[in-house]
Short mmCIF file of C-alpha atoms and ligand atoms in Angstrom, two decimals:
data_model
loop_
_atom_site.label_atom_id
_atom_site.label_comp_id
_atom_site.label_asym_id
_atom_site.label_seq_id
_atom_site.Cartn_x
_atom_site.Cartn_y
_atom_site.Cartn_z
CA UNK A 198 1.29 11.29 42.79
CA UNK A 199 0.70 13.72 40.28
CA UNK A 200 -0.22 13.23 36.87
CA UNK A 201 2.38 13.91 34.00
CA UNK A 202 1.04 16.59 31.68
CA UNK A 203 2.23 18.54 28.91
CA UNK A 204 0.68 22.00 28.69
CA UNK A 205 0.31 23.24 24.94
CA UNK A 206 0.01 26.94 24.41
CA UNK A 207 -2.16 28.41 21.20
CA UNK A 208 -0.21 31.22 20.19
CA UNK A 209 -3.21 33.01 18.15
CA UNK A 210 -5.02 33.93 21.97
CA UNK A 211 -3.01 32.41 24.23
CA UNK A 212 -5.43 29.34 25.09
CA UNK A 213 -3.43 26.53 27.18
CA UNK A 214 -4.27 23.32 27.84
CA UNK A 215 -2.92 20.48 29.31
CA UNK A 216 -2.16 17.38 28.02
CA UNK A 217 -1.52 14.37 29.96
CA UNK A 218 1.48 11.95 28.65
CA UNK A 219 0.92 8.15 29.04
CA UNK A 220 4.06 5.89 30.17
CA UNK A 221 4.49 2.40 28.78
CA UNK A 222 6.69 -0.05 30.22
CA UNK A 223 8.94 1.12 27.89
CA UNK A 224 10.30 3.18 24.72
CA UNK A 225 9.04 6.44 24.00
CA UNK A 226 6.18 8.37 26.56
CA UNK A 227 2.94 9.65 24.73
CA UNK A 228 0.62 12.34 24.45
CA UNK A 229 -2.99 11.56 24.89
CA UNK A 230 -5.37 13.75 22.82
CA UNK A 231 -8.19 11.80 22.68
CA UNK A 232 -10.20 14.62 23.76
CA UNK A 233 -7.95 17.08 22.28
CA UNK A 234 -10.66 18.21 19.19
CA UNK A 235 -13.43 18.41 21.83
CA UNK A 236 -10.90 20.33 24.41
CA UNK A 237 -9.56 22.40 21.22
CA UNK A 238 -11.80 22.65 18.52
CA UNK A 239 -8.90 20.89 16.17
CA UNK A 240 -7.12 18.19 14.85
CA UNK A 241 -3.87 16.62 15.10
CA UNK A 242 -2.28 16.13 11.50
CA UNK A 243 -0.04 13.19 11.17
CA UNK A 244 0.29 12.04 7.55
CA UNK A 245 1.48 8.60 7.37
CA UNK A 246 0.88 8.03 11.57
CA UNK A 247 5.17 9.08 12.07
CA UNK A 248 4.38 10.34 15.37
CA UNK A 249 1.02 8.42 16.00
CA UNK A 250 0.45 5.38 18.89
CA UNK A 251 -2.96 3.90 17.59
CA UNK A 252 -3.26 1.90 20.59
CA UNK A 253 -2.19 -0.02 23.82
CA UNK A 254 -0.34 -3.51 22.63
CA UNK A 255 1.78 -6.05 24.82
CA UNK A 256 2.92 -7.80 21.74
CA UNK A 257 6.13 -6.63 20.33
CA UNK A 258 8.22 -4.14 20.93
CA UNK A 259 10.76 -2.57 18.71
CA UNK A 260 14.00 -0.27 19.35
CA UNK A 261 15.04 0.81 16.00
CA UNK A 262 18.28 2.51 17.54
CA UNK A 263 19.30 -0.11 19.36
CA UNK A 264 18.21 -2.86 16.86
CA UNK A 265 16.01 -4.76 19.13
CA UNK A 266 12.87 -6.59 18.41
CA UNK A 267 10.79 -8.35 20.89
CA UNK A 268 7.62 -10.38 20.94
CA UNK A 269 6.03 -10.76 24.29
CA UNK A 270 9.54 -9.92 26.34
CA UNK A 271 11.61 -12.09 24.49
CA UNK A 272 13.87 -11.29 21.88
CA UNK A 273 14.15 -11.76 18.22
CA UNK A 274 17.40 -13.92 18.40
CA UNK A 275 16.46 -16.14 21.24
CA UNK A 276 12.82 -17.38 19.55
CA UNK A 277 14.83 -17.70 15.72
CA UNK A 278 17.65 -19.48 17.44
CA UNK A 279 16.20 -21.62 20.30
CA UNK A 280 12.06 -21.74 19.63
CA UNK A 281 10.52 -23.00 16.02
CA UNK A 282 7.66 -20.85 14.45
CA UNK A 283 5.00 -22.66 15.69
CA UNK A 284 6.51 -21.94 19.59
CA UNK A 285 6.39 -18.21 18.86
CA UNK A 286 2.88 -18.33 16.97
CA UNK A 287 1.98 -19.96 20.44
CA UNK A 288 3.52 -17.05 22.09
CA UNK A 289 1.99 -14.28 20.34
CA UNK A 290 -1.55 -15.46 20.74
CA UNK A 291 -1.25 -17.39 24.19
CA UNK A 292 1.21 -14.80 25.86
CA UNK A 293 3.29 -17.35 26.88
CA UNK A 294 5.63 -19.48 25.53
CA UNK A 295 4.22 -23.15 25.25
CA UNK A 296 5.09 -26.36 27.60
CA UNK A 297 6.29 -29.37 25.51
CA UNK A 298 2.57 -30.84 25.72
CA UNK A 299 1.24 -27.31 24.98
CA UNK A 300 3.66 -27.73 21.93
CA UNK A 301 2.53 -30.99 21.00
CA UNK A 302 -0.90 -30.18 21.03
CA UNK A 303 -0.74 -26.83 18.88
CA UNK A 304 1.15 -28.74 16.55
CA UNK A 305 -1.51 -31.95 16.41
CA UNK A 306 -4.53 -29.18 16.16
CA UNK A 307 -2.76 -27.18 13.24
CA UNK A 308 -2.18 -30.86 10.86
CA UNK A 309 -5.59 -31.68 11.96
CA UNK A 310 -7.15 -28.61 10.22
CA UNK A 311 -4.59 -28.18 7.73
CA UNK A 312 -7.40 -29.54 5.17
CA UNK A 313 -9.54 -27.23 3.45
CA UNK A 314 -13.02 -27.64 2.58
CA UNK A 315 -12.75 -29.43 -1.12
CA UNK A 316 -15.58 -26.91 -2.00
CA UNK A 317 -12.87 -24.88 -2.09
CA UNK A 318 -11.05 -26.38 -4.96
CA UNK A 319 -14.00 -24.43 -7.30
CA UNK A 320 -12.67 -21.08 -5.97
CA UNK A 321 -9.19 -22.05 -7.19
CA UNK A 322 -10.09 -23.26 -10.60
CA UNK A 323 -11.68 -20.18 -10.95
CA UNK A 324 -9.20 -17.95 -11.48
CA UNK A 325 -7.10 -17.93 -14.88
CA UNK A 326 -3.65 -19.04 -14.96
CA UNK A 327 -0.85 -17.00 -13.56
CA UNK A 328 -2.86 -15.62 -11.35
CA UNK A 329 -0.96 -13.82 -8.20
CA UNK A 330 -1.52 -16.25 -5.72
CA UNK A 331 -1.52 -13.65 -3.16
CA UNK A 332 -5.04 -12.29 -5.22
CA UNK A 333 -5.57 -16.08 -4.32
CA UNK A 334 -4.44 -16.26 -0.81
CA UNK A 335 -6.48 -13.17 0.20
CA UNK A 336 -9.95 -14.53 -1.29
CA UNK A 337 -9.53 -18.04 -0.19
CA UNK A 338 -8.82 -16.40 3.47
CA UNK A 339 -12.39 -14.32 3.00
CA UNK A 340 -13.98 -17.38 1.03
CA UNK A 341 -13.14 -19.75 4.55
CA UNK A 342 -15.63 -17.69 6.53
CA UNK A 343 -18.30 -18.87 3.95
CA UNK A 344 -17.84 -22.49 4.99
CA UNK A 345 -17.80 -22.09 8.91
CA UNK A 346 -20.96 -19.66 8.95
CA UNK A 347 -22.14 -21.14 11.65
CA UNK A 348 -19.00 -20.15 13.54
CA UNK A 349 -18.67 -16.70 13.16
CA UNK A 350 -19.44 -15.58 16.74
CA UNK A 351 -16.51 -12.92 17.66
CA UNK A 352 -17.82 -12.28 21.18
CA UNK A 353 -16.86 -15.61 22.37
CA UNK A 354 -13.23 -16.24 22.83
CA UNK A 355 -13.54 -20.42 22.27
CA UNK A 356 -14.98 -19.52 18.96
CA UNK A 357 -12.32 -16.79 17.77
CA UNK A 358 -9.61 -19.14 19.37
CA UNK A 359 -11.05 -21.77 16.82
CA UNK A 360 -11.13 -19.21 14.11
CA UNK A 361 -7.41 -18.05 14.89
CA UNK A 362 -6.37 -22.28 14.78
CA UNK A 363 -8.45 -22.59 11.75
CA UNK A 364 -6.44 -19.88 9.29
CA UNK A 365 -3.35 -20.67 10.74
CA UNK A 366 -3.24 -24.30 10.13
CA UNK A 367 -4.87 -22.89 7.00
CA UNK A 368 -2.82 -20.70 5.15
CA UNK A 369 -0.08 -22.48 4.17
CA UNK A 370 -2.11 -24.79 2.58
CA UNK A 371 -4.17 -22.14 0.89
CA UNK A 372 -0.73 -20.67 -0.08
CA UNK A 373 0.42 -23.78 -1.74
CA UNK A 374 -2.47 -24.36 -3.38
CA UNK A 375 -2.64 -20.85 -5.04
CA UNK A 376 0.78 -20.99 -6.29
CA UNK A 377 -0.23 -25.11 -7.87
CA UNK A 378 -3.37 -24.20 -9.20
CA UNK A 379 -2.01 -20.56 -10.63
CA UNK A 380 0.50 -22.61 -12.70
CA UNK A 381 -1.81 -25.80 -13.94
CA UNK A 382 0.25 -28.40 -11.21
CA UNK A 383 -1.00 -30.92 -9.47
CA UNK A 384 -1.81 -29.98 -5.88
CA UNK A 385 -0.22 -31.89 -2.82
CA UNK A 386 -2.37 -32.54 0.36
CA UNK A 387 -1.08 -31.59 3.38
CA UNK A 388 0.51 -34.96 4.91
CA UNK A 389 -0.64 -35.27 8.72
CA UNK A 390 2.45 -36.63 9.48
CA UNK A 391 4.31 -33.94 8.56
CA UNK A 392 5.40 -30.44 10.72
CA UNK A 393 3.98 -27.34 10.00
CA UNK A 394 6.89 -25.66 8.10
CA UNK A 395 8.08 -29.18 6.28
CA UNK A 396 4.14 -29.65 4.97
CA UNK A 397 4.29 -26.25 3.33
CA UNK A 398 7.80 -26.86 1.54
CA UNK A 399 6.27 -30.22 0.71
CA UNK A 400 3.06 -29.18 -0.55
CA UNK A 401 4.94 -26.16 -2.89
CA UNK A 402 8.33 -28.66 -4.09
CA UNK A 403 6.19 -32.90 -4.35
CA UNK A 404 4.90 -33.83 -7.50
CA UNK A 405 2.27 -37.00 -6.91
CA UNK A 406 4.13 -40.60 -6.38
CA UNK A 407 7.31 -38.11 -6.52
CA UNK A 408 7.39 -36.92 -3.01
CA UNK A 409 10.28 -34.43 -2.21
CA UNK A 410 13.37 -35.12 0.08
CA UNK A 411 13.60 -32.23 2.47
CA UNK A 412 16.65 -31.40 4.30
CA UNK A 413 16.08 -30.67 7.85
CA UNK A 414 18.87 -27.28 7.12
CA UNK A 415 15.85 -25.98 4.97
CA UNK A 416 13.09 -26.58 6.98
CA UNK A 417 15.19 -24.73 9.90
CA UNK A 418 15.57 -21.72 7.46
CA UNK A 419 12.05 -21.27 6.16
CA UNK A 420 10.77 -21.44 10.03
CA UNK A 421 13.07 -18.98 10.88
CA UNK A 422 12.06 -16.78 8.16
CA UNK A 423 8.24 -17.34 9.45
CA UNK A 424 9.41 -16.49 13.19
CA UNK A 425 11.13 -13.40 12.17
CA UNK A 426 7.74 -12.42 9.99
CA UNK A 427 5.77 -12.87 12.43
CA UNK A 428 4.88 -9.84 14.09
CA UNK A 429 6.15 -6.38 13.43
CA UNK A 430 4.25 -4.29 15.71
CA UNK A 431 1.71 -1.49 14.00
CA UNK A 432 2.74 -1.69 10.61
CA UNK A 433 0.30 -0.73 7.31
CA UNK A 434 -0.87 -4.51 7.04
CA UNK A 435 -1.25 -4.90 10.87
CA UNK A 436 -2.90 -1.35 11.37
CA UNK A 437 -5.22 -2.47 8.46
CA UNK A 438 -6.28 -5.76 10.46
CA UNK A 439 -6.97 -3.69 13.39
CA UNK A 440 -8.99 -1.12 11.64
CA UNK A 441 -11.24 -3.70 9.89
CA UNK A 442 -11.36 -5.56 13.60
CA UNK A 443 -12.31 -2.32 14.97
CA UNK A 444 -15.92 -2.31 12.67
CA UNK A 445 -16.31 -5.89 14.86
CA UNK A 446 -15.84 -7.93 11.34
CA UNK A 447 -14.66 -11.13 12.06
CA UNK A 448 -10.79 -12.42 11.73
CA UNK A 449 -11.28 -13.72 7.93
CA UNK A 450 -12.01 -10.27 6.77
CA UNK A 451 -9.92 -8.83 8.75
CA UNK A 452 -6.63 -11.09 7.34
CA UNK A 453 -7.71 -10.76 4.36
CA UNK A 454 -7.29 -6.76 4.82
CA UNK A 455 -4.05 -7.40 6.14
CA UNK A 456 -3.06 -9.61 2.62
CA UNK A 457 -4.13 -6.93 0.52
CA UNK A 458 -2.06 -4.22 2.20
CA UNK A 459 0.52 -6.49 2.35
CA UNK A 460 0.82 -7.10 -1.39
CA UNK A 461 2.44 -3.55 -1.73
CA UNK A 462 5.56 -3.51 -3.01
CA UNK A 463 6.48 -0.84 -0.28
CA UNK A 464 5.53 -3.28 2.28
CA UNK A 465 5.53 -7.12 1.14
CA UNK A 466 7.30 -7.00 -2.13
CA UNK A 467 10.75 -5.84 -1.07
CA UNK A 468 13.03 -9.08 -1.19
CA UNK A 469 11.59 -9.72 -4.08
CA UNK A 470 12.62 -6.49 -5.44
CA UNK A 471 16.60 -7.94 -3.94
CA UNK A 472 16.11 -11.04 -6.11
CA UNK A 473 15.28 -8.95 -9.37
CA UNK A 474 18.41 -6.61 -8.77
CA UNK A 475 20.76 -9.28 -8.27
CA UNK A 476 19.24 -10.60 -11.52
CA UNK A 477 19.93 -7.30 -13.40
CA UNK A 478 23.14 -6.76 -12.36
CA UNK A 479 23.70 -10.49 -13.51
CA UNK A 480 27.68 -10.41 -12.88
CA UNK A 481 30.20 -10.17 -10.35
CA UNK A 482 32.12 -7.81 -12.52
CA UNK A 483 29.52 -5.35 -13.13
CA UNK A 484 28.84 -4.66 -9.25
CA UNK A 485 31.29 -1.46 -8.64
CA UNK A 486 29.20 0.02 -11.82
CA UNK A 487 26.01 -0.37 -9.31
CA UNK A 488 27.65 0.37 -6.14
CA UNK A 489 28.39 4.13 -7.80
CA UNK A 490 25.01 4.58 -9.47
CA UNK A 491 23.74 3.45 -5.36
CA UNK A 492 26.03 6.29 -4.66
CA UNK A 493 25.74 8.93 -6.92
CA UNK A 494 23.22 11.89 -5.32
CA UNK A 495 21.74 12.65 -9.20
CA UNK A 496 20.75 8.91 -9.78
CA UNK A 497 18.03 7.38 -8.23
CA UNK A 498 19.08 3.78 -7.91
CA UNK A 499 19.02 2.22 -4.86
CA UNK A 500 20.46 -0.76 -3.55
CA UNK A 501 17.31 -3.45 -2.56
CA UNK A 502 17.79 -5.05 0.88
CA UNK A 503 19.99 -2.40 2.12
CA UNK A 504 18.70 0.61 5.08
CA UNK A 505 15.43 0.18 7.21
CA UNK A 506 13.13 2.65 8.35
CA UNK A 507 13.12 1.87 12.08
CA UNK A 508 16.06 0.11 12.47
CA UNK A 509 18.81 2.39 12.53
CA UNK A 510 22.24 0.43 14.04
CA UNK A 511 21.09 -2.90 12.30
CA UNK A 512 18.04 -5.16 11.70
CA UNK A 513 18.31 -7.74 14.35
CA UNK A 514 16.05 -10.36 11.85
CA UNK A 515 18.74 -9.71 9.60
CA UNK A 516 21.46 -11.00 11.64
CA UNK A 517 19.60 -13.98 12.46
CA UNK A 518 19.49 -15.15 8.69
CA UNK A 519 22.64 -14.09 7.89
CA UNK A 520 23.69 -17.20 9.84
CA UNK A 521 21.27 -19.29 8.08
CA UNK A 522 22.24 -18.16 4.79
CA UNK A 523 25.43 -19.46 5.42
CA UNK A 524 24.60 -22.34 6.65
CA UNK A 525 22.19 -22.98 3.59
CA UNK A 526 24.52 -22.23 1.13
CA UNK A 527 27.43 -24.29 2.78
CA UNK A 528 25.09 -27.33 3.28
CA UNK A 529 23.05 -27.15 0.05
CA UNK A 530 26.59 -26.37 -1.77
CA UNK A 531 24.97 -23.47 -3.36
CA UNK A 532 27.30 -21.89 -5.94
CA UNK A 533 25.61 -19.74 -8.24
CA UNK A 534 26.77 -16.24 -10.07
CA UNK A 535 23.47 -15.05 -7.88
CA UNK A 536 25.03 -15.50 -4.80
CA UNK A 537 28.55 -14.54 -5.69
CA UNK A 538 26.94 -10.86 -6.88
CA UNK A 539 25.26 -11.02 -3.34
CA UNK A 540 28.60 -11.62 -1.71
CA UNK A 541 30.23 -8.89 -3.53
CA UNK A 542 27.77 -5.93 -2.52
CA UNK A 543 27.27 -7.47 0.89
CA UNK A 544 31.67 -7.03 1.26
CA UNK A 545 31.26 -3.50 -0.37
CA UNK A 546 28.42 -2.10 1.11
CA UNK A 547 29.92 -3.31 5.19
CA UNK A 548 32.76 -1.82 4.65
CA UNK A 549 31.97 1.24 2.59
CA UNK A 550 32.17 4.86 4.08
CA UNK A 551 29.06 5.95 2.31
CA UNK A 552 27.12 2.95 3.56
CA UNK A 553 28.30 2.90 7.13
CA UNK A 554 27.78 6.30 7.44
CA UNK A 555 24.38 6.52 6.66
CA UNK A 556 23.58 3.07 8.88
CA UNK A 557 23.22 1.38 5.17
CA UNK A 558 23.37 -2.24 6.04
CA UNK A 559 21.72 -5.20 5.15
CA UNK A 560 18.28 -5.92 5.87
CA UNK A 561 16.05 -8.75 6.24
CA UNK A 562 14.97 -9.01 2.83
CA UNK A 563 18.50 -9.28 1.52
CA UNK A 564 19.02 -12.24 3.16
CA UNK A 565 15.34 -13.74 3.34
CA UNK A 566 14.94 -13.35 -0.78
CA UNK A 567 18.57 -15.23 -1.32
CA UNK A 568 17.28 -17.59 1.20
CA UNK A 569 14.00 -18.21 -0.21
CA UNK A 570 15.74 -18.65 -4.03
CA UNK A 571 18.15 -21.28 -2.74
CA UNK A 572 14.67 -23.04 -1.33
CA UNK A 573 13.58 -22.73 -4.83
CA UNK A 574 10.68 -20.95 -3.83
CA UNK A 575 9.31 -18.68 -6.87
CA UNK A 576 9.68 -15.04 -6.39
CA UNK A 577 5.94 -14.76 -6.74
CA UNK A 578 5.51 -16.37 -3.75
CA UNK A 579 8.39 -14.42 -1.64
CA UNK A 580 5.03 -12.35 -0.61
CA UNK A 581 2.87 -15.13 0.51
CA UNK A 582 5.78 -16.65 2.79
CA UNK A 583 5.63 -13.16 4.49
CA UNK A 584 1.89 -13.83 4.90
CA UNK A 585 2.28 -17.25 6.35
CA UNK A 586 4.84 -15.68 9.08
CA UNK A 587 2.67 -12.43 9.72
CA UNK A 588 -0.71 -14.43 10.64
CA UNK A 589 -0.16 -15.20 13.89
CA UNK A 590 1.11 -11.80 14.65
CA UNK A 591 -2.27 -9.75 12.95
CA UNK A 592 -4.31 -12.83 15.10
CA UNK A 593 -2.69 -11.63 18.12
CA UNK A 594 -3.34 -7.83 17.98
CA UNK A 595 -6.72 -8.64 16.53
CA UNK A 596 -7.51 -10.74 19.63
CA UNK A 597 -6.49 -7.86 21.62
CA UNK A 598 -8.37 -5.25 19.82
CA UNK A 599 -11.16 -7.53 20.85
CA UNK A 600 -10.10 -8.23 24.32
CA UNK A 601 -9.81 -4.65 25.47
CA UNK A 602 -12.34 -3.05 27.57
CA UNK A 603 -14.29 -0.41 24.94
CA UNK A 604 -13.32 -0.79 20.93
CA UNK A 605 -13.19 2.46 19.41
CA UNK A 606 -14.09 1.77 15.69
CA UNK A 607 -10.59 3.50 13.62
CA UNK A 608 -12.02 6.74 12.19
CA UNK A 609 -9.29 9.46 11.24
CA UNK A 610 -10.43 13.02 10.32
CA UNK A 611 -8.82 15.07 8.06
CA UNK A 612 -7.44 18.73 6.74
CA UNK A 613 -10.05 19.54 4.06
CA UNK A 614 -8.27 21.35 1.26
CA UNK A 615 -10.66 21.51 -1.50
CA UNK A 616 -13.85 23.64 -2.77
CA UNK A 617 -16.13 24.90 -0.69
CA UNK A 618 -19.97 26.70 -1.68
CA UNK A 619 -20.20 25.70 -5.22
CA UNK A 620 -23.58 24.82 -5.20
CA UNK A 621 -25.56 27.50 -6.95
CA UNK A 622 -28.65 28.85 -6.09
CA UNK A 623 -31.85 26.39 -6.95
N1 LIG B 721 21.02 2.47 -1.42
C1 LIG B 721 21.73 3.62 -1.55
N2 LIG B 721 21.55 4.73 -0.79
C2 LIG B 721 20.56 4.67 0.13
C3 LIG B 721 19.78 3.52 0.32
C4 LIG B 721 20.05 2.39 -0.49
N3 LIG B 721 19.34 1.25 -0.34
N4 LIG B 721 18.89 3.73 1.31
C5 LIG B 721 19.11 4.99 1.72
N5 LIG B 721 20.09 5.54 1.02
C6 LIG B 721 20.69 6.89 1.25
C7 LIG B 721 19.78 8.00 0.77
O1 LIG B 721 20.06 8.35 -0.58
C8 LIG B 721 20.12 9.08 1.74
O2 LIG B 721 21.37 9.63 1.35
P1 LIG B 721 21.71 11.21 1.66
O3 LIG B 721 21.72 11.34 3.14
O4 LIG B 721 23.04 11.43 1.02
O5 LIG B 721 20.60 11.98 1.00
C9 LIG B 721 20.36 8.36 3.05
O6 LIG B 721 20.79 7.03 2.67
C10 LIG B 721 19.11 8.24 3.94
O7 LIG B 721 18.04 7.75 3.12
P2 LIG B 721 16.51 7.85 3.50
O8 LIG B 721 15.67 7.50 2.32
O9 LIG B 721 16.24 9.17 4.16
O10 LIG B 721 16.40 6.72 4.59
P3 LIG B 721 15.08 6.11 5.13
O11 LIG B 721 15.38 5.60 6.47
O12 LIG B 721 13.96 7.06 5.02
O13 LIG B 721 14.79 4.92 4.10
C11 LIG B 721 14.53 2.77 3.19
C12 LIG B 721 14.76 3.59 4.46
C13 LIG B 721 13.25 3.23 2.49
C14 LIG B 721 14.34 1.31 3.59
C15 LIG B 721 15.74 2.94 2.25
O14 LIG B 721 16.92 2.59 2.92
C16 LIG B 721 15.61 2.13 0.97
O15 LIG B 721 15.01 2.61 0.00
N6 LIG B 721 16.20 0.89 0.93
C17 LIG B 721 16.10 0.05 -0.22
C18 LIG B 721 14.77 -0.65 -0.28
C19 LIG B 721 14.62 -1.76 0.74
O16 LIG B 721 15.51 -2.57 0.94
N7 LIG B 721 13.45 -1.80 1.39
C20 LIG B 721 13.13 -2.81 2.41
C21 LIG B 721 13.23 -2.23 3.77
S1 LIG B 721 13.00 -3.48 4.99
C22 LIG B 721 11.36 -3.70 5.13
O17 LIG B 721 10.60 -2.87 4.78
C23 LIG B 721 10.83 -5.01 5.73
#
C-alpha cells in the first residue's frame, strides 16, 4: 500500500516536497515534518501549538465538536457515573480498568503512603501565613524527591511505578496540609481507615477530637470532580510535564512543572474566577444588568464558566456535574443568594439567542466552583483540587514519554525578529 503524502509546493522556486500524513485511530490525520527543516531549510511557526500534535498518546481523546472526552476508550460519563476516581487513576496509568482485588489493592497502597515524611512539617512552617498553598503544593511535590533519594532511578519501571503510588497517595495530603498550615490550623493525619477522596475532605473540614461527619453525597461529588480532572490530553500543564520528562528529570520535578503552569489563571484558576463573579453580582435582581454587559460587543465582560475552547456543542464534564450539583444542593438543602444568582444566568444564558448561537453554555468550572463552595472548600484551594484530579493523568503521559522507544528532549525553534550585527568593531 502506498504511503499517504501531502506534497507542499514553495512558491518562491517552485521546490516540492512531500510530506507524509500519519493516521491515528482516530480524530484528525497529521502531517509529519520532523525532517521538514533538514528537507527545507525552515521552520514551521505555530504560536501557541493550535495546529501542533507534540506526540503519539493512547490516553485520552477529545472531540470538541461532538463533546466527547475519553480516557483509555471509555468515556467521560461512564467512569464519573459508574467508576470512582481512584478506578480511573488505575486506568490511566495501568491501561486498564482495575479488577475488584486490583481495586482493593490500589486503594490499601495509596492509605498506606498517604503519610509524609514528618521532616516535612519544617518545609511547611516555613512559609509565612497565607501563603498560596499551591506555592506549597508545588515545593512539597519537588521537596518529596529529597527524602526518597535513594529511589530516583527513572529507567526502571518498579521504581517510577513506586514514584507514581508515592505522589498520588501523596498529594492530597500535601494539599491539605498547605491549606492548614497557610492559615495557622491544626493539621489532620490522614486516617488509614478512610477512602482516598473522604481522607482529603477530612483532612481539609476535622478539627482534633472534633472529627467531621461526611456525607457520602459529598464524597461522590468531590470524586467526580477528581475523575473529570483527571486527564485532559496535551494541555499547557500536561505539555509542561512532558517537556521537563523529556530532559529525563524524574516525576517530582516534572509535577511540580505541571503545578506551576497550572496555577495560571488561564488554565487552573477559572472556577474560581465563577465563584468571584457570582460574588460581585451578589443579587438575583442585578443579573439581566450582567447578562447585557456579557452581551454588549463594546464591553469586555464576560460571563465565567460559560464557552470552552475545544468543546464546541457542550462540555461533556459539565453535564456530568450538573447532575451532582443538583443532587448536592437538594441533599445538603443548600439555599443561598449564591446559588439562586447561579440559577438565574444558568436559565438565561440556555435559553438565550446570543448564547446558543455562539455554543455559549456552561462549562465545567461553573458547576465544579458552585460545587466545591457548597463543600465549603476555600476558593484558594479550587486550584489544588484540580491538581489532585490532574496527577494521575500528567503520571500517565509521563510514563509514556518514558516508555516510548527514543525520547526526543522538547526543543522548539523560533522566528528571530530582533537585531542583528551590533557588535562593533574591537
Ligand atoms: N460571555 C459572553 N460572551 C462570550 C463568552 C462569555 N463567557 N465567551 C465567548 N463569548 C463570545 C465572544 O465575545 C465572541 O462573540 P462575537 O462572535 O460576537 O465576537 C464569541 O462568543 C466567540 O468568542 P471567542 O473568544 O472567540 O471564543 P473562544 O472559543 O476563543 O473562547 C473561552 C473560549 C476563552 C473559554 C471563552 O468562552 C471565555 O472567555 N469564557 C469565559 C471564561 C471561562 O469560563 N473559562 C474557562 C474555560 S473551561 C477551561 O478552561 C477548563
Amino acid at each position: 500500500m502506498s504511503k499517504k503524502t501531502m506534497t507542499l509546493t514553495d512558491n518562491r522556486n517552485g521546490n516540492t516536497y512531500e510530506l507524509p500524513i500519519l493516521d491515528g485511530t482516530v480524530g484528525p490525520s497529521v502531517v509529519d515534518i520532523s525532517t521538514f527543516y533538514k528537507e527545507t531549510g525552515m521552520f514551521t511557526f505555530d504560536r501557541g501549538y493550535t495546529s501542533t500534535a507534540s506526540c503519539r498518546s493512547e490516553i485520552t481523546y477529545i472531540d470538541g465538536d461532538k463533546g466527547q472526552l475519553m480516557y483509555r476508550g471509555y468515556d467521560i460519563s461512564y467512569l464519573a457515573n459508574e467508576k470512582t476516581f481512584l478506578d480511573t487513576a488505575y486506568l490511566l496509568l495501568n491501561k486498564e480498568l482495575p479488577t475488584a482485588e486490583e481495586l482493593e489493592n490500589f486503594s490499601e497502597e495509596m492509605k498506606k503512603r498517604s503519610f509524609i515524611h514528618e521532616g516535612m512539617k519544617k518545609l511547611f512552617d516555613s512559609f509565612p501565613d497565607r501563603a498560596h498553598p499551591m506555592a506549597i503544593l508545588s515545593a512539597g511535590v519537588s521537596a518529596l524527591s529529597t527524602f526518597y533519594f535513594d529511589h530516583l532511578d527513572i529507567d526502571t519501571p518498579q521504581e517510577y511505578t513506586e514514584m507514581a503510588n508515592r505522589i498520588i497517595a501523596k498529594i492530597p495530603t500535601l494539599a491539605a496540609f498547605s491549606y492548614r498550615y497557610s492559615n495557622g490550623l491544626p493539621i489532620i493525619y490522614p486516617d488509614i481507615k478512610k477512602g482516598f477522596t473522604e481522607n482529603f475532605l477530612y483532612m481539609m473540614r476535622s478539627y482534633p477530637h472534633n472529627y467531621v461527619d461526611l456525607r457520602p453525597i459529598e464524597i461522590k461529588a468531590l470524586d467526580t470532580i477528581f475523575t473529570l480532572h483527571a486527564d485532559h490530553e496535551q494541555n499547557a500543564s500536561t505539555t509542561s510535564v512532558r517537556n521537563v520528562g523529556s530532559t529525563h528529570a524524574h516525576p517530582y520535578a516534572a509535577i511540580s512543572a505541571g503545578i506551576s503552569a497550572l496555577w495560571g489563571r488561564a488554565h487552573g484558576g477559572a472556577n474560581e474566577s465563577v465563584i468571584r463573579q457570582l460574588e460581585m453580582i451578589g443579587t438575583v435582581d442585578r443579573v439581566d444588568e450582567f447578562i447585557a454587559r456579557a452581551k454588549d460587543k463594546d464591553d469586555s465582560f464576560r460571563l465565567m464558566g460559560f464557552g470552552h475552547r475545544v468543546y464546541k456543542s457542550f462540555d461533556p464534564r459539565a453535564k456530568a456535574l450538573k447532575a451532582i450539583r443538583n443532587d448536592l444542593v437538594e441533599e445538603l438543602g443548600i439555599n443561598s443568594e449564591l446559588i439562586e444568582v447561579a440559577n438565574k444566568i444558568e436559565q438565561i444564558a440556555l435559553n438565550d439567542d446570543y448564547f446558543i448561537s455562539r455554543n455559549l453554555y456552561p462549562n465545567i468550572d461553573f458547576y465544579s466552583g458552585l460545587i466545591l463552595q457548597s463543600l465549603i472548600i476555600p476558593k484558594v484551594m479550587f486550584a489544588v483540587i484540580f491538581v489532585i484530579g490532574r496527577t494521575p493523568g500528567w503520571i500517565a503521559q509521563w510514563i509514556e514519554l518514558q516508555e516510548q522507544d527514543v525520547i526526543k528532549i522538547a526543543r522548539p525553534r523560533q522566528l528571530y525578529v530582533g537585531t542583528q550585527d551590533r557588535t562593533p568593531e574591537y
